[in-house]
């Protein structure tokens, strides 16, 4: 009689304990997800796949409202690009003093989809 009570009490204790254990476990499952999201967020400004390249060319068009510049550029070895004409985004300070027809040397950052001109110098 006493043994049965003890057994029942122990079972209740075990069930109670395992019930307690489940809560932190459920939290553990969510933690890596949150960490992965934080990692992706911190990687957003500069994904690992970004490449830098240097080139020279002629300014074909500037759109200050959109913050873009079209360059008729020569081959860019770092990106394995042939010569072509294409558009880039560029901050106003990068384009200050630059006008259409200028021969320029420039640095670009390419994320695999689009490029941004990070520096530009007018050639003498
Ligand atoms: Cu190009």
Short mmCIF file of N, CA, C and O and ligand atoms in Angstrom, two decimals:
data_model
loop_
_atom_site.label_atom_id
_atom_site.label_comp_id
_atom_site.label_asym_id
_atom_site.label_seq_id
_atom_site.Cartn_x
_atom_site.Cartn_y
_atom_site.Cartn_z
N UNK A 1 0.84 -1.20 0.00
CA UNK A 1 0.00 0.00 0.00
C UNK A 1 0.87 1.25 0.00
O UNK A 1 0.75 2.13 -0.81
N UNK A 2 1.84 1.24 0.92
CA UNK A 2 2.75 2.39 0.99
C UNK A 2 3.60 2.52 -0.28
O UNK A 2 3.86 3.59 -0.79
N UNK A 3 4.02 1.34 -0.79
CA UNK A 3 4.87 1.32 -1.99
C UNK A 3 4.14 1.91 -3.20
O UNK A 3 4.72 2.63 -4.00
N UNK A 4 2.86 1.56 -3.31
CA UNK A 4 2.08 2.06 -4.44
C UNK A 4 1.98 3.59 -4.39
O UNK A 4 2.10 4.27 -5.41
N UNK A 5 1.80 4.09 -3.19
CA UNK A 5 1.72 5.55 -3.04
C UNK A 5 3.03 6.22 -3.47
O UNK A 5 3.02 7.23 -4.16
N UNK A 6 4.12 5.60 -2.98
CA UNK A 6 5.44 6.15 -3.32
C UNK A 6 5.64 6.17 -4.83
O UNK A 6 6.14 7.13 -5.40
N UNK A 7 5.25 5.05 -5.45
CA UNK A 7 5.40 4.93 -6.91
C UNK A 7 4.60 6.00 -7.64
O UNK A 7 5.11 6.66 -8.54
N UNK A 8 3.38 6.16 -7.18
CA UNK A 8 2.51 7.16 -7.80
C UNK A 8 3.11 8.56 -7.63
O UNK A 8 3.15 9.35 -8.57
N UNK A 9 3.64 8.78 -6.43
CA UNK A 9 4.22 10.10 -6.16
C UNK A 9 5.44 10.33 -7.04
O UNK A 9 5.63 11.43 -7.59
N UNK A 10 6.25 9.29 -7.21
CA UNK A 10 7.45 9.43 -8.03
C UNK A 10 7.10 9.66 -9.49
O UNK A 10 7.74 10.45 -10.18
N UNK A 11 6.08 8.93 -9.96
CA UNK A 11 5.64 9.10 -11.34
C UNK A 11 5.17 10.53 -11.59
O UNK A 11 5.51 11.15 -12.59
N UNK A 12 4.40 11.02 -10.59
CA UNK A 12 3.89 12.38 -10.71
C UNK A 12 5.04 13.37 -10.76
O UNK A 12 5.04 14.33 -11.54
N UNK A 13 6.06 13.10 -9.94
CA UNK A 13 7.24 13.96 -9.91
C UNK A 13 7.97 13.94 -11.25
O UNK A 13 8.38 14.97 -11.80
N UNK A 14 8.12 12.70 -11.80
CA UNK A 14 8.82 12.57 -13.08
C UNK A 14 8.08 13.28 -14.20
O UNK A 14 8.68 13.99 -15.01
N UNK A 15 6.75 13.07 -14.19
CA UNK A 15 5.95 13.73 -15.24
C UNK A 15 6.06 15.25 -15.10
O UNK A 15 6.23 15.97 -16.07
N UNK A 16 6.01 15.64 -13.79
CA UNK A 16 6.12 17.07 -13.53
C UNK A 16 7.45 17.62 -14.02
O UNK A 16 7.51 18.67 -14.64
N UNK A 17 8.53 16.88 -13.76
CA UNK A 17 9.86 17.33 -14.16
C UNK A 17 10.01 17.39 -15.68
O UNK A 17 10.52 18.36 -16.23
N UNK A 18 9.52 16.31 -16.33
CA UNK A 18 9.66 16.31 -17.78
C UNK A 18 8.81 17.41 -18.40
O UNK A 18 9.16 17.96 -19.43
N UNK A 19 7.72 17.73 -17.72
CA UNK A 19 6.88 18.83 -18.20
C UNK A 19 7.65 20.13 -18.14
O UNK A 19 7.57 20.96 -19.03
N UNK A 20 8.43 20.28 -17.07
CA UNK A 20 9.24 21.49 -16.90
C UNK A 20 10.34 21.56 -17.94
O UNK A 20 10.69 22.61 -18.45
N UNK A 21 10.90 20.37 -18.24
CA UNK A 21 12.02 20.32 -19.19
C UNK A 21 11.62 20.79 -20.58
O UNK A 21 12.43 21.29 -21.32
N UNK A 22 10.38 20.58 -20.92
CA UNK A 22 9.96 20.87 -22.30
C UNK A 22 10.01 22.36 -22.62
O UNK A 22 10.27 22.75 -23.73
N UNK A 23 9.76 23.18 -21.61
CA UNK A 23 9.72 24.63 -21.89
C UNK A 23 11.07 25.18 -22.39
O UNK A 23 11.11 25.80 -23.43
N UNK A 24 12.16 24.91 -21.65
CA UNK A 24 13.43 25.45 -22.16
C UNK A 24 13.82 24.85 -23.50
O UNK A 24 14.45 25.51 -24.30
N UNK A 25 13.40 23.60 -23.72
CA UNK A 25 13.73 22.96 -24.99
C UNK A 25 13.04 23.68 -26.15
O UNK A 25 13.63 23.91 -27.19
N UNK A 26 11.78 24.03 -25.93
CA UNK A 26 11.03 24.73 -26.97
C UNK A 26 11.69 26.07 -27.28
O UNK A 26 11.76 26.50 -28.41
N UNK A 27 12.21 26.71 -26.23
CA UNK A 27 12.89 27.99 -26.43
C UNK A 27 14.17 27.80 -27.22
O UNK A 27 14.52 28.60 -28.04
N UNK A 28 14.85 26.66 -26.95
CA UNK A 28 16.12 26.39 -27.64
C UNK A 28 15.90 26.25 -29.14
O UNK A 28 16.73 26.66 -29.92
N UNK A 29 14.76 25.68 -29.53
CA UNK A 29 14.48 25.50 -30.95
C UNK A 29 14.35 26.84 -31.65
O UNK A 29 14.79 27.01 -32.77
N UNK A 30 13.77 27.82 -30.95
CA UNK A 30 13.57 29.12 -31.57
C UNK A 30 14.86 29.94 -31.64
O UNK A 30 15.01 30.76 -32.52
N UNK A 31 15.76 29.70 -30.71
CA UNK A 31 16.97 30.53 -30.63
C UNK A 31 17.81 30.53 -31.90
O UNK A 31 18.17 31.58 -32.39
N UNK A 32 18.11 29.34 -32.49
CA UNK A 32 18.94 29.36 -33.70
C UNK A 32 18.27 30.12 -34.84
O UNK A 32 18.94 30.78 -35.62
N UNK A 33 16.95 30.05 -34.91
CA UNK A 33 16.22 30.76 -35.96
C UNK A 33 16.47 32.26 -35.84
O UNK A 33 16.76 32.94 -36.80
N UNK A 34 16.35 32.75 -34.61
CA UNK A 34 16.55 34.18 -34.36
C UNK A 34 17.98 34.57 -34.70
O UNK A 34 18.23 35.61 -35.28
N UNK A 35 18.92 33.69 -34.36
CA UNK A 35 20.32 33.99 -34.64
C UNK A 35 20.58 34.05 -36.13
O UNK A 35 21.28 34.92 -36.62
N UNK A 36 19.96 33.12 -36.87
CA UNK A 36 20.14 33.10 -38.32
C UNK A 36 19.59 34.37 -38.95
O UNK A 36 20.18 34.92 -39.86
N UNK A 37 18.45 34.82 -38.45
CA UNK A 37 17.85 36.05 -38.98
C UNK A 37 18.77 37.23 -38.70
O UNK A 37 19.01 38.05 -39.56
N UNK A 38 19.30 37.28 -37.48
CA UNK A 38 20.20 38.38 -37.12
C UNK A 38 21.43 38.36 -38.01
O UNK A 38 21.92 39.40 -38.43
N UNK A 39 21.92 37.18 -38.31
CA UNK A 39 23.09 37.04 -39.17
C UNK A 39 22.80 37.56 -40.58
O UNK A 39 23.58 38.30 -41.14
N UNK A 40 21.65 37.17 -41.09
CA UNK A 40 21.26 37.62 -42.43
C UNK A 40 21.10 39.13 -42.46
O UNK A 40 21.49 39.77 -43.42
N UNK A 41 20.53 39.67 -41.39
CA UNK A 41 20.32 41.12 -41.34
C UNK A 41 21.66 41.85 -41.33
O UNK A 41 21.84 42.81 -42.04
N UNK A 42 22.59 41.37 -40.50
CA UNK A 42 23.87 42.07 -40.39
C UNK A 42 24.66 41.94 -41.69
O UNK A 42 25.50 42.76 -41.99
N UNK A 43 24.36 40.89 -42.47
CA UNK A 43 25.06 40.70 -43.73
C UNK A 43 24.48 41.52 -44.87
O UNK A 43 25.07 41.61 -45.92
N UNK A 44 23.31 42.10 -44.65
CA UNK A 44 22.63 42.79 -45.74
C UNK A 44 23.38 43.98 -46.34
O UNK A 44 23.41 44.11 -47.54
N UNK A 45 23.97 44.84 -45.52
CA UNK A 45 24.61 46.01 -46.14
C UNK A 45 25.73 45.62 -47.09
O UNK A 45 25.98 46.28 -48.06
N UNK A 46 26.44 44.52 -46.80
CA UNK A 46 27.52 44.10 -47.69
C UNK A 46 27.62 42.59 -47.72
O UNK A 46 28.39 41.99 -46.98
N UNK A 47 26.82 41.93 -48.58
CA UNK A 47 26.87 40.47 -48.68
C UNK A 47 28.27 39.99 -49.05
O UNK A 47 29.03 40.72 -49.69
N UNK A 48 28.56 38.78 -48.63
CA UNK A 48 29.90 38.22 -48.84
C UNK A 48 30.26 38.15 -50.32
O UNK A 48 31.42 38.16 -50.67
N UNK A 49 29.25 38.09 -51.18
CA UNK A 49 29.53 37.95 -52.61
C UNK A 49 29.92 39.22 -53.33
O UNK A 49 30.20 39.19 -54.51
N UNK A 50 29.94 40.34 -52.63
CA UNK A 50 30.28 41.61 -53.29
C UNK A 50 31.71 41.61 -53.81
O UNK A 50 32.62 41.13 -53.16
N UNK A 51 31.86 42.19 -55.01
CA UNK A 51 33.19 42.27 -55.61
C UNK A 51 33.50 43.72 -55.95
O UNK A 51 32.61 44.48 -56.31
N UNK A 52 34.74 44.06 -55.85
CA UNK A 52 35.17 45.41 -56.20
C UNK A 52 35.89 45.33 -57.54
O UNK A 52 36.53 44.33 -57.86
N UNK A 53 35.76 46.39 -58.30
CA UNK A 53 36.46 46.44 -59.57
C UNK A 53 36.89 47.86 -59.90
O UNK A 53 36.29 48.82 -59.42
N UNK A 54 37.95 47.97 -60.69
CA UNK A 54 38.43 49.28 -61.12
C UNK A 54 38.40 49.34 -62.63
O UNK A 54 38.71 48.34 -63.30
N UNK A 55 38.00 50.48 -63.15
CA UNK A 55 37.96 50.60 -64.59
C UNK A 55 38.07 52.04 -65.02
O UNK A 55 38.18 52.95 -64.20
N UNK A 56 38.02 52.23 -66.34
CA UNK A 56 38.00 53.59 -66.86
C UNK A 56 37.07 53.62 -68.05
O UNK A 56 36.77 52.58 -68.65
N UNK A 57 36.58 54.80 -68.37
CA UNK A 57 35.64 54.92 -69.46
C UNK A 57 35.16 56.34 -69.63
O UNK A 57 35.77 57.27 -69.11
N UNK A 58 34.05 56.46 -70.34
CA UNK A 58 33.48 57.76 -70.62
C UNK A 58 32.08 57.82 -70.02
O UNK A 58 31.33 56.84 -70.10
N UNK A 59 31.73 58.96 -69.43
CA UNK A 59 30.40 59.13 -68.86
C UNK A 59 29.41 59.34 -69.99
O UNK A 59 29.50 60.30 -70.75
N UNK A 60 28.45 58.41 -70.13
CA UNK A 60 27.48 58.49 -71.21
C UNK A 60 26.22 59.22 -70.77
O UNK A 60 25.56 59.88 -71.57
N UNK A 61 25.85 59.11 -69.48
CA UNK A 61 24.66 59.78 -68.99
C UNK A 61 24.73 59.88 -67.47
O UNK A 61 25.34 59.05 -66.81
N UNK A 62 24.10 60.92 -66.95
CA UNK A 62 24.00 61.09 -65.50
C UNK A 62 22.54 61.42 -65.17
O UNK A 62 21.94 62.27 -65.83
N UNK A 63 21.98 60.73 -64.21
CA UNK A 63 20.63 61.06 -63.74
C UNK A 63 20.73 61.36 -62.24
O UNK A 63 20.73 60.44 -61.42
N UNK A 64 20.85 62.63 -61.92
CA UNK A 64 21.05 62.99 -60.52
C UNK A 64 19.80 62.71 -59.69
O UNK A 64 19.91 62.40 -58.50
N UNK A 65 18.62 62.79 -60.31
CA UNK A 65 17.38 62.52 -59.57
C UNK A 65 17.32 61.06 -59.13
O UNK A 65 16.92 60.75 -58.00
N UNK A 66 17.72 60.16 -60.02
CA UNK A 66 17.70 58.72 -59.69
C UNK A 66 18.98 58.28 -58.99
O UNK A 66 19.04 57.20 -58.41
N UNK A 67 20.02 59.10 -59.09
CA UNK A 67 21.31 58.74 -58.51
C UNK A 67 21.98 57.64 -59.31
O UNK A 67 22.51 56.68 -58.75
N UNK A 68 21.94 57.79 -60.63
CA UNK A 68 22.57 56.79 -61.50
C UNK A 68 23.52 57.46 -62.49
O UNK A 68 23.36 58.64 -62.82
N UNK A 69 24.47 56.67 -62.95
CA UNK A 69 25.40 57.14 -63.98
C UNK A 69 25.58 56.00 -64.98
O UNK A 69 25.67 54.83 -64.60
N UNK A 70 25.57 56.35 -66.27
CA UNK A 70 25.82 55.36 -67.31
C UNK A 70 27.24 55.55 -67.80
O UNK A 70 27.63 56.67 -68.15
N UNK A 71 27.98 54.45 -67.80
CA UNK A 71 29.39 54.52 -68.21
C UNK A 71 29.64 53.64 -69.41
O UNK A 71 29.18 52.50 -69.47
N UNK A 72 30.34 54.21 -70.37
CA UNK A 72 30.84 53.44 -71.51
C UNK A 72 32.24 53.03 -71.09
O UNK A 72 33.19 53.77 -71.27
N UNK A 73 32.33 51.84 -70.46
CA UNK A 73 33.59 51.50 -69.80
C UNK A 73 34.39 50.44 -70.54
O UNK A 73 33.85 49.65 -71.32
N UNK A 74 35.69 50.43 -70.27
CA UNK A 74 36.59 49.42 -70.82
C UNK A 74 36.46 48.14 -70.02
O UNK A 74 35.66 48.05 -69.07
N UNK A 75 37.25 47.15 -70.38
CA UNK A 75 37.21 45.86 -69.68
C UNK A 75 37.57 46.04 -68.20
O UNK A 75 38.41 46.87 -67.85
N UNK A 76 36.91 45.28 -67.35
CA UNK A 76 37.21 45.32 -65.91
C UNK A 76 37.67 43.92 -65.50
O UNK A 76 36.87 42.99 -65.41
N UNK A 77 38.97 43.80 -65.27
CA UNK A 77 39.59 42.50 -65.03
C UNK A 77 39.03 41.83 -63.78
O UNK A 77 38.77 40.62 -63.79
N UNK A 78 38.85 42.60 -62.69
CA UNK A 78 38.42 42.01 -61.42
C UNK A 78 37.07 41.29 -61.56
O UNK A 78 36.79 40.33 -60.83
N UNK A 79 36.24 41.78 -62.46
CA UNK A 79 34.89 41.21 -62.63
C UNK A 79 34.77 40.38 -63.90
O UNK A 79 33.70 39.87 -64.22
N UNK A 80 35.88 40.27 -64.63
CA UNK A 80 35.90 39.55 -65.91
C UNK A 80 34.86 40.11 -66.88
O UNK A 80 34.13 39.36 -67.55
N UNK A 81 34.77 41.44 -66.91
CA UNK A 81 33.82 42.09 -67.82
C UNK A 81 34.53 42.57 -69.07
O UNK A 81 35.62 43.13 -68.98
N UNK A 82 33.87 42.40 -70.20
CA UNK A 82 34.38 43.05 -71.41
C UNK A 82 33.97 44.53 -71.39
O UNK A 82 33.24 44.95 -70.50
N UNK A 83 34.43 45.27 -72.36
CA UNK A 83 34.01 46.67 -72.49
C UNK A 83 32.53 46.71 -72.83
O UNK A 83 32.02 45.86 -73.55
N UNK A 84 31.81 47.66 -72.24
CA UNK A 84 30.37 47.80 -72.51
C UNK A 84 29.87 49.12 -71.97
O UNK A 84 30.58 49.82 -71.26
N UNK A 85 28.63 49.40 -72.31
CA UNK A 85 27.98 50.58 -71.72
C UNK A 85 26.91 50.09 -70.76
O UNK A 85 26.11 49.22 -71.10
N UNK A 86 26.94 50.59 -69.54
CA UNK A 86 25.97 50.12 -68.55
C UNK A 86 25.75 51.17 -67.46
O UNK A 86 26.55 52.09 -67.31
N UNK A 87 24.68 50.98 -66.73
CA UNK A 87 24.33 51.94 -65.68
C UNK A 87 24.73 51.45 -64.30
O UNK A 87 24.76 50.25 -64.03
N UNK A 88 25.06 52.41 -63.45
CA UNK A 88 25.41 52.13 -62.04
C UNK A 88 24.67 53.13 -61.16
O UNK A 88 24.29 54.20 -61.62
N UNK A 89 24.52 52.75 -59.92
CA UNK A 89 24.06 53.76 -58.97
C UNK A 89 25.30 54.50 -58.46
O UNK A 89 26.41 53.95 -58.48
N UNK A 90 25.10 55.72 -58.04
CA UNK A 90 26.22 56.52 -57.53
C UNK A 90 25.68 57.59 -56.59
O UNK A 90 24.65 58.21 -56.88
N UNK A 91 26.37 57.78 -55.47
CA UNK A 91 25.97 58.82 -54.54
C UNK A 91 26.32 60.19 -55.13
O UNK A 91 27.28 60.29 -55.89
N UNK A 92 25.55 61.21 -54.78
CA UNK A 92 25.80 62.55 -55.34
C UNK A 92 27.25 63.01 -55.17
O UNK A 92 27.82 63.61 -56.08
N UNK A 93 27.86 62.70 -54.00
CA UNK A 93 29.24 63.16 -53.78
C UNK A 93 30.22 62.49 -54.73
O UNK A 93 31.25 63.07 -55.07
N UNK A 94 29.89 61.26 -55.17
CA UNK A 94 30.76 60.56 -56.12
C UNK A 94 30.71 61.24 -57.48
O UNK A 94 31.70 61.31 -58.20
N UNK A 95 29.54 61.79 -57.82
CA UNK A 95 29.34 62.39 -59.14
C UNK A 95 29.59 63.89 -59.16
O UNK A 95 29.48 64.51 -60.23
N UNK A 96 29.93 64.46 -58.04
CA UNK A 96 30.12 65.93 -58.02
C UNK A 96 31.32 66.31 -58.89
O UNK A 96 32.39 65.69 -58.81
N UNK A 97 31.11 67.26 -59.76
CA UNK A 97 32.17 67.71 -60.66
C UNK A 97 32.30 66.86 -61.91
O UNK A 97 33.16 67.11 -62.74
N UNK A 98 31.45 65.84 -62.04
CA UNK A 98 31.51 64.95 -63.21
C UNK A 98 30.36 65.32 -64.15
O UNK A 98 29.24 65.57 -63.70
N UNK A 99 30.66 65.36 -65.45
CA UNK A 99 29.58 65.63 -66.41
C UNK A 99 29.67 64.68 -67.60
O UNK A 99 30.70 64.01 -67.79
N UNK A 100 28.57 64.62 -68.35
CA UNK A 100 28.51 63.72 -69.51
C UNK A 100 29.64 64.05 -70.48
O UNK A 100 29.90 65.22 -70.76
N UNK A 101 30.31 63.03 -70.96
CA UNK A 101 31.41 63.20 -71.90
C UNK A 101 32.77 63.15 -71.23
O UNK A 101 33.79 63.01 -71.90
N UNK A 102 32.79 63.25 -69.89
CA UNK A 102 34.07 63.20 -69.17
C UNK A 102 34.70 61.82 -69.29
O UNK A 102 34.00 60.80 -69.22
N UNK A 103 36.01 61.82 -69.45
CA UNK A 103 36.75 60.55 -69.37
C UNK A 103 37.11 60.36 -67.90
O UNK A 103 37.64 61.27 -67.26
N UNK A 104 36.78 59.20 -67.38
CA UNK A 104 36.96 58.98 -65.95
C UNK A 104 37.60 57.63 -65.64
O UNK A 104 37.53 56.70 -66.44
N UNK A 105 38.21 57.57 -64.46
CA UNK A 105 38.57 56.28 -63.88
C UNK A 105 37.66 56.11 -62.66
O UNK A 105 37.28 57.10 -62.04
N UNK A 106 37.31 54.87 -62.37
CA UNK A 106 36.31 54.69 -61.31
C UNK A 106 36.50 53.35 -60.60
O UNK A 106 37.18 52.45 -61.09
N UNK A 107 35.88 53.27 -59.44
CA UNK A 107 35.84 52.01 -58.69
C UNK A 107 34.38 51.64 -58.51
O UNK A 107 33.54 52.51 -58.23
N UNK A 108 34.08 50.36 -58.66
CA UNK A 108 32.70 49.93 -58.49
C UNK A 108 32.61 48.75 -57.51
O UNK A 108 33.58 48.02 -57.31
N UNK A 109 31.43 48.65 -56.93
CA UNK A 109 31.13 47.52 -56.06
C UNK A 109 29.97 46.79 -56.73
O UNK A 109 28.93 47.38 -56.99
N UNK A 110 30.18 45.51 -57.01
CA UNK A 110 29.20 44.71 -57.75
C UNK A 110 28.65 43.63 -56.83
O UNK A 110 29.42 42.87 -56.23
N UNK A 111 27.31 43.55 -56.69
CA UNK A 111 26.72 42.55 -55.78
C UNK A 111 26.17 41.35 -56.55
O UNK A 111 25.50 40.49 -55.98
N UNK A 112 26.46 41.27 -57.84
CA UNK A 112 25.99 40.16 -58.64
C UNK A 112 24.75 40.51 -59.44
O UNK A 112 24.40 39.83 -60.40
N UNK A 113 24.05 41.57 -59.02
CA UNK A 113 22.83 42.02 -59.71
C UNK A 113 23.00 43.45 -60.23
O UNK A 113 22.55 43.77 -61.32
N UNK A 114 23.60 44.28 -59.41
CA UNK A 114 23.77 45.67 -59.80
C UNK A 114 25.07 46.20 -59.21
O UNK A 114 25.63 45.64 -58.27
N UNK A 115 25.51 47.29 -59.80
CA UNK A 115 26.78 47.86 -59.37
C UNK A 115 26.61 49.29 -58.88
O UNK A 115 25.71 50.01 -59.31
N UNK A 116 27.46 49.67 -57.98
CA UNK A 116 27.48 51.04 -57.47
C UNK A 116 28.87 51.61 -57.67
O UNK A 116 29.87 50.94 -57.37
N UNK A 117 28.93 52.83 -58.19
CA UNK A 117 30.21 53.50 -58.32
C UNK A 117 30.55 54.07 -56.94
O UNK A 117 29.77 54.82 -56.36
N UNK A 118 31.68 53.65 -56.41
CA UNK A 118 32.06 54.11 -55.06
C UNK A 118 33.08 55.24 -55.11
O UNK A 118 33.25 55.96 -54.13
N UNK A 119 33.75 55.39 -56.24
CA UNK A 119 34.71 56.48 -56.40
C UNK A 119 34.87 56.78 -57.88
O UNK A 119 34.76 55.88 -58.72
N UNK A 120 35.08 58.06 -58.21
CA UNK A 120 35.25 58.43 -59.62
C UNK A 120 36.15 59.67 -59.73
O UNK A 120 35.98 60.62 -58.98
N UNK A 121 37.13 59.55 -60.60
CA UNK A 121 38.02 60.69 -60.83
C UNK A 121 38.02 61.03 -62.31
O UNK A 121 38.11 60.13 -63.14
N UNK A 122 37.94 62.33 -62.57
CA UNK A 122 38.01 62.81 -63.96
C UNK A 122 39.46 62.70 -64.42
O UNK A 122 40.37 63.06 -63.68
N UNK A 123 39.63 62.15 -65.62
CA UNK A 123 41.00 62.02 -66.14
C UNK A 123 41.44 63.35 -66.73
O UNK A 123 40.64 64.02 -67.40
N UNK A 124 42.68 63.73 -66.53
CA UNK A 124 43.17 65.00 -67.05
C UNK A 124 43.24 64.97 -68.58
O UNK A 124 43.39 63.93 -69.17
CU1 LIG B 1 29.67 46.76 -67.70
#
